[in-house]
Coordinates of C-alpha atoms and ligand atoms in Angstrom, one line a residue:
M49 CA 47.3 -23.8 -60.7
I50 CA 49.8 -26.6 -61.1
K51 CA 49.3 -29.7 -62.5
T52 CA 49.6 -31.9 -59.3
D53 CA 47.0 -29.4 -57.3
V54 CA 44.6 -30.2 -60.8
V55 CA 44.9 -33.4 -60.4
D56 CA 43.6 -33.6 -56.8
Y57 CA 41.8 -31.1 -56.8
I58 CA 39.3 -32.6 -59.8
A59 CA 40.2 -36.4 -57.7
N60 CA 38.7 -33.6 -54.4
E61 CA 35.4 -32.9 -56.2
L62 CA 34.6 -36.3 -57.4
Y63 CA 35.0 -37.6 -54.4
K64 CA 33.0 -35.7 -52.8
A65 CA 30.6 -35.9 -55.7
E66 CA 30.2 -38.7 -54.8
R67 CA 30.5 -38.7 -51.0
D68 CA 27.4 -37.0 -50.5
C69 CA 25.5 -37.3 -53.7
Y70 CA 25.6 -34.4 -56.3
E71 CA 26.5 -33.8 -59.3
V72 CA 29.0 -31.5 -60.3
D73 CA 30.5 -29.3 -64.5
K74 CA 32.4 -31.8 -66.2
F75 CA 36.2 -30.6 -65.8
V76 CA 37.4 -29.9 -69.2
D77 CA 35.8 -26.0 -69.7
Q78 CA 37.5 -24.7 -66.1
F79 CA 40.8 -27.0 -67.2
P80 CA 41.0 -27.4 -70.5
E81 CA 44.8 -28.8 -70.7
L82 CA 43.0 -31.9 -68.6
N83 CA 43.7 -34.9 -71.3
V84 CA 43.2 -38.6 -71.2
E85 CA 47.2 -38.5 -69.8
L86 CA 45.9 -36.1 -66.4
A87 CA 42.5 -37.7 -66.9
Y88 CA 44.3 -41.3 -65.3
K89 CA 46.7 -39.1 -63.0
V90 CA 43.2 -38.5 -61.1
Q91 CA 41.5 -40.9 -61.5
E92 CA 44.6 -42.4 -59.7
S93 CA 44.3 -39.5 -57.1
L94 CA 40.9 -40.5 -56.4
T95 CA 41.4 -44.5 -56.7
E96 CA 44.6 -43.9 -53.5
K97 CA 42.0 -41.4 -51.0
K98 CA 38.7 -43.6 -51.8
C99 CA 41.8 -46.5 -50.5
R100 CA 42.5 -44.9 -47.8
E101 CA 39.0 -42.9 -46.7
E102 CA 37.1 -45.8 -47.1
N103 CA 40.0 -48.7 -45.9
T104 CA 38.9 -51.1 -49.3
K105 CA 41.6 -52.3 -51.3
I106 CA 41.4 -52.6 -55.5
S107 CA 39.1 -55.9 -56.4
G108 CA 39.7 -55.9 -60.5
R109 CA 39.0 -53.3 -63.2
K110 CA 36.9 -52.4 -65.5
L111 CA 36.4 -51.3 -69.7
G112 CA 34.2 -48.8 -70.2
L113 CA 32.5 -47.6 -73.9
T114 CA 34.2 -50.2 -75.5
S115 CA 31.0 -51.1 -78.0
R116 CA 28.8 -49.7 -80.4
A117 CA 25.6 -49.4 -78.1
K118 CA 27.6 -47.0 -75.2
Q119 CA 30.0 -45.3 -77.1
E120 CA 26.9 -43.5 -79.7
M121 CA 24.9 -42.9 -75.9
M122 CA 27.0 -41.3 -74.9
G123 CA 29.2 -39.8 -77.2
V124 CA 32.5 -40.7 -76.7
H125 CA 34.3 -42.9 -79.3
E126 CA 37.0 -44.5 -77.0
P127 CA 37.0 -46.7 -75.1
S128 CA 38.2 -45.9 -71.4
Y129 CA 39.0 -48.7 -67.6
G130 CA 38.4 -47.5 -64.2
I131 CA 39.5 -49.1 -60.9
L132 CA 36.8 -51.3 -58.9
L133 CA 37.1 -51.7 -55.5
E134 CA 36.4 -54.4 -52.7
N135 CA 33.8 -51.9 -51.2
M136 CA 31.8 -52.0 -54.5
Q137 CA 30.9 -55.5 -55.1
L138 CA 27.2 -56.4 -54.9
F139 CA 26.2 -59.8 -54.7
E140 CA 23.7 -61.6 -56.1
G141 CA 20.7 -61.6 -54.0
E142 CA 21.1 -58.8 -52.1
R143 CA 18.4 -56.0 -52.5
I144 CA 20.5 -53.3 -54.3
R145 CA 19.4 -50.2 -51.2
V146 CA 19.3 -46.9 -54.6
H147 CA 19.9 -44.7 -51.5
P148 CA 23.9 -43.7 -53.1
F149 CA 23.1 -44.0 -56.1
I150 CA 22.6 -39.7 -58.0
H151 CA 21.3 -41.3 -61.5
A152 CA 22.5 -44.5 -62.2
K153 CA 22.2 -46.6 -64.2
I154 CA 22.6 -50.7 -65.0
E155 CA 24.4 -52.3 -68.3
P156 CA 25.5 -56.2 -69.0
E157 CA 28.4 -57.6 -68.3
I158 CA 31.2 -60.1 -68.8
A159 CA 32.4 -60.6 -66.3
F160 CA 37.0 -62.2 -66.5
I161 CA 38.6 -63.6 -63.3
F162 CA 42.1 -64.0 -63.9
D163 CA 44.4 -67.1 -62.0
K164 CA 47.4 -65.2 -63.8
E165 CA 48.5 -61.6 -64.4
V166 CA 49.0 -60.3 -68.0
K167 CA 51.6 -57.6 -68.4
G168 CA 51.3 -55.2 -71.8
P169 CA 52.3 -54.1 -74.2
S170 CA 51.9 -57.1 -76.7
V171 CA 48.8 -58.6 -75.4
S172 CA 46.6 -60.6 -78.0
V173 CA 42.4 -62.2 -77.3
T174 CA 45.0 -65.5 -76.8
D175 CA 46.8 -64.1 -73.8
I176 CA 43.5 -62.9 -72.1
L177 CA 42.0 -66.2 -72.1
E178 CA 45.0 -67.7 -70.7
A179 CA 45.0 -66.1 -67.9
T180 CA 41.7 -66.0 -67.1
A181 CA 40.5 -68.3 -64.7
Y182 CA 36.3 -68.5 -65.1
I183 CA 34.3 -66.5 -66.7
T184 CA 30.5 -65.2 -65.5
P185 CA 27.2 -62.7 -66.3
A186 CA 28.1 -59.7 -64.4
V187 CA 25.8 -56.2 -64.7
E188 CA 27.6 -53.0 -63.9
I189 CA 25.7 -50.3 -61.6
I190 CA 27.0 -46.6 -63.3
D191 CA 26.5 -43.2 -61.5
S192 CA 28.5 -40.9 -62.9
R193 CA 29.6 -37.8 -60.9
Y194 CA 29.0 -35.8 -63.5
R195 CA 25.4 -33.0 -64.6
N196 CA 22.5 -34.4 -66.4
F197 CA 25.6 -37.3 -66.9
K198 CA 27.4 -35.3 -70.2
F199 CA 31.3 -36.0 -69.4
T200 CA 34.1 -36.4 -72.0
L201 CA 36.4 -39.1 -72.6
A202 CA 38.7 -37.2 -70.1
D203 CA 35.8 -35.7 -67.9
V204 CA 35.0 -39.8 -67.8
I205 CA 38.4 -41.2 -67.2
A206 CA 39.0 -38.5 -64.1
D207 CA 35.2 -39.8 -63.1
N208 CA 36.7 -43.8 -63.1
S209 CA 34.4 -44.2 -65.9
S210 CA 30.9 -43.8 -63.9
S211 CA 32.1 -46.9 -61.9
S212 CA 29.0 -47.7 -59.3
R213 CA 28.2 -50.5 -58.3
Y214 CA 28.9 -54.2 -59.4
M215 CA 27.8 -57.7 -59.7
F216 CA 29.1 -60.9 -61.1
G217 CA 27.8 -64.4 -60.7
E218 CA 28.9 -67.6 -58.2
K219 CA 28.7 -69.9 -60.8
F220 CA 32.1 -70.2 -62.4
H221 CA 32.2 -71.7 -66.4
Q222 CA 35.7 -72.0 -68.5
V223 CA 36.4 -69.6 -71.2
D224 CA 36.2 -72.7 -73.6
D225 CA 33.1 -74.3 -72.6
V226 CA 31.3 -70.9 -75.3
D227 CA 32.5 -68.6 -78.1
L228 CA 32.8 -65.0 -76.5
R229 CA 31.8 -63.8 -79.7
L230 CA 28.9 -65.5 -81.0
M231 CA 28.0 -66.1 -77.4
G232 CA 24.0 -65.0 -76.7
M233 CA 22.4 -61.9 -74.6
V234 CA 19.2 -60.6 -73.2
F235 CA 18.4 -58.8 -70.7
K236 CA 15.8 -57.2 -70.0
K237 CA 14.1 -54.9 -67.7
N238 CA 10.8 -56.3 -64.9
G239 CA 10.0 -59.1 -67.4
E240 CA 10.1 -57.0 -70.2
V241 CA 13.6 -58.0 -72.8
V242 CA 15.1 -53.9 -73.3
A243 CA 18.0 -55.4 -74.5
T244 CA 19.8 -57.9 -76.4
S245 CA 23.4 -58.6 -77.9
A246 CA 26.4 -60.9 -77.7
G247 CA 30.1 -60.8 -77.3
A248 CA 31.4 -59.6 -80.0
S249 CA 29.6 -56.1 -79.7
V250 CA 32.3 -55.9 -77.4
M251 CA 35.3 -54.5 -79.6
G252 CA 34.6 -57.9 -81.9
H253 CA 35.6 -59.8 -79.2
P254 CA 34.9 -59.3 -75.3
A255 CA 39.2 -60.3 -74.5
R256 CA 39.9 -57.9 -76.8
A257 CA 38.7 -55.5 -74.4
V258 CA 40.5 -57.0 -71.9
A259 CA 44.3 -56.8 -74.5
W260 CA 43.9 -53.3 -75.0
M261 CA 43.4 -52.6 -71.4
A262 CA 46.8 -54.3 -70.6
N263 CA 48.2 -52.9 -73.7
K264 CA 47.6 -50.1 -71.9
L265 CA 47.8 -50.5 -68.2
I266 CA 51.6 -51.1 -69.0
E267 CA 52.1 -47.3 -70.1
R268 CA 51.2 -47.0 -66.3
G269 CA 53.8 -49.3 -65.2
Q270 CA 50.6 -51.0 -64.1
S271 CA 49.3 -55.2 -64.9
I272 CA 46.4 -57.1 -64.5
N273 CA 47.0 -58.7 -61.2
P274 CA 45.9 -63.0 -60.1
G275 CA 42.6 -63.1 -58.1
E276 CA 41.3 -59.7 -59.5
V277 CA 38.1 -59.7 -61.6
V278 CA 37.8 -58.2 -64.8
L279 CA 35.3 -56.2 -66.8
S280 CA 34.8 -56.5 -70.4
G281 CA 32.0 -52.7 -70.3
A282 CA 28.7 -53.3 -71.4
L283 CA 27.3 -54.8 -74.8
S284 CA 24.2 -52.6 -74.9
E285 CA 23.1 -49.2 -73.6
A286 CA 22.9 -48.7 -70.4
F287 CA 19.2 -48.4 -68.7
T288 CA 17.7 -46.3 -66.0
L289 CA 16.8 -47.8 -62.4
T290 CA 14.8 -46.9 -59.6
A291 CA 13.7 -48.4 -56.4
G292 CA 11.1 -51.6 -56.8
D293 CA 12.9 -52.4 -60.3
H294 CA 14.0 -55.8 -61.8
F295 CA 17.0 -57.3 -63.9
S296 CA 18.2 -60.4 -65.2
V297 CA 21.0 -60.6 -68.1
S298 CA 21.2 -64.0 -69.3
F299 CA 24.0 -65.3 -71.5
D300 CA 23.8 -68.0 -73.9
G301 CA 25.7 -71.2 -71.8
I302 CA 26.6 -69.5 -69.2
G303 CA 23.4 -68.7 -67.0
A304 CA 22.2 -65.8 -66.0
L305 CA 22.5 -63.0 -63.2
E306 CA 19.3 -61.4 -62.0
A307 CA 19.6 -57.8 -59.6
A308 CA 16.5 -55.4 -57.7
F309 CA 17.0 -52.9 -56.3
T310 CA 14.9 -51.3 -53.3
D311 CA 14.2 -47.1 -51.9
K312 CA 13.9 -49.3 -48.0
K313 CA 17.4 -47.6 -45.6
Ligands
OOG465 C1 31.0 -44.4 -69.1 C2 30.8 -45.9 -68.5 C3 31.1 -47.3 -69.9 C4 30.9 -49.5 -70.1 O1 30.4 -50.3 -69.5 O2 30.9 -48.7 -71.5 C5 31.7 -48.0 -69.3 C6 29.7 -44.9 -69.4 O3 28.3 -44.0 -69.9 O4 28.3 -43.5 -68.2 O5 30.6 -48.8 -67.5
MG466 MG1 30.2 -50.8 -67.9

């Protein structure tokens, strides 16, 4: 197959796996040419297909594998990024149906909401903080399309960094109100503390992860746009979720967010 065919083939396989809720084998074995660069092309093709088929549009971006906890859990030691679409957003208070998921997990994150454009290639932590309108607690539901949630860096990038759904708090906070590095985090599952962390778990400073992404995006001619939301990447490992589960993430100084799951249709 020629390269553009490989890109479209993989994008299509991943699209169908998500739509029809089944696992696929990772693609690096079948396509040894699948490197990081080609994988971002697959991600773009997949995004275009979803926007077209699902009549939705880009609402922001997400970082992945930005904390040691996540890198060790997944055995992938470099960060990645992905796209968030409008139809992936969930709102606090709604019960989240588990039916569309293959084998979803949930993770605690920080959402940055931008009111200015951020364009690489020399974006710093300060640039990110200056362009941020608000920060707020967030959770991401990830749902790798790969068998047993196992992948290489290129595979996970092609699969839009495992993204599935996201939710962020409706109470917004100024970045100056907190020290993002020292900001403590407590993650609870069904009332029990399952993880604790602090902002610095994400690349030393959560805004550093966002700056890293902005500097990568420009290689593809892209930037963070005003109005977009960016998820920092999880501050702890991710947790399996099933119907009936209830999760809460609380951050020092910026409040909490809750997510409850149901098997009701
Ligand atoms: C890849 C996506 C990781 C995060 O926050 O670290 C991610 C995965 O673990 O499936 O979203
Ligand atoms: Mg995540």
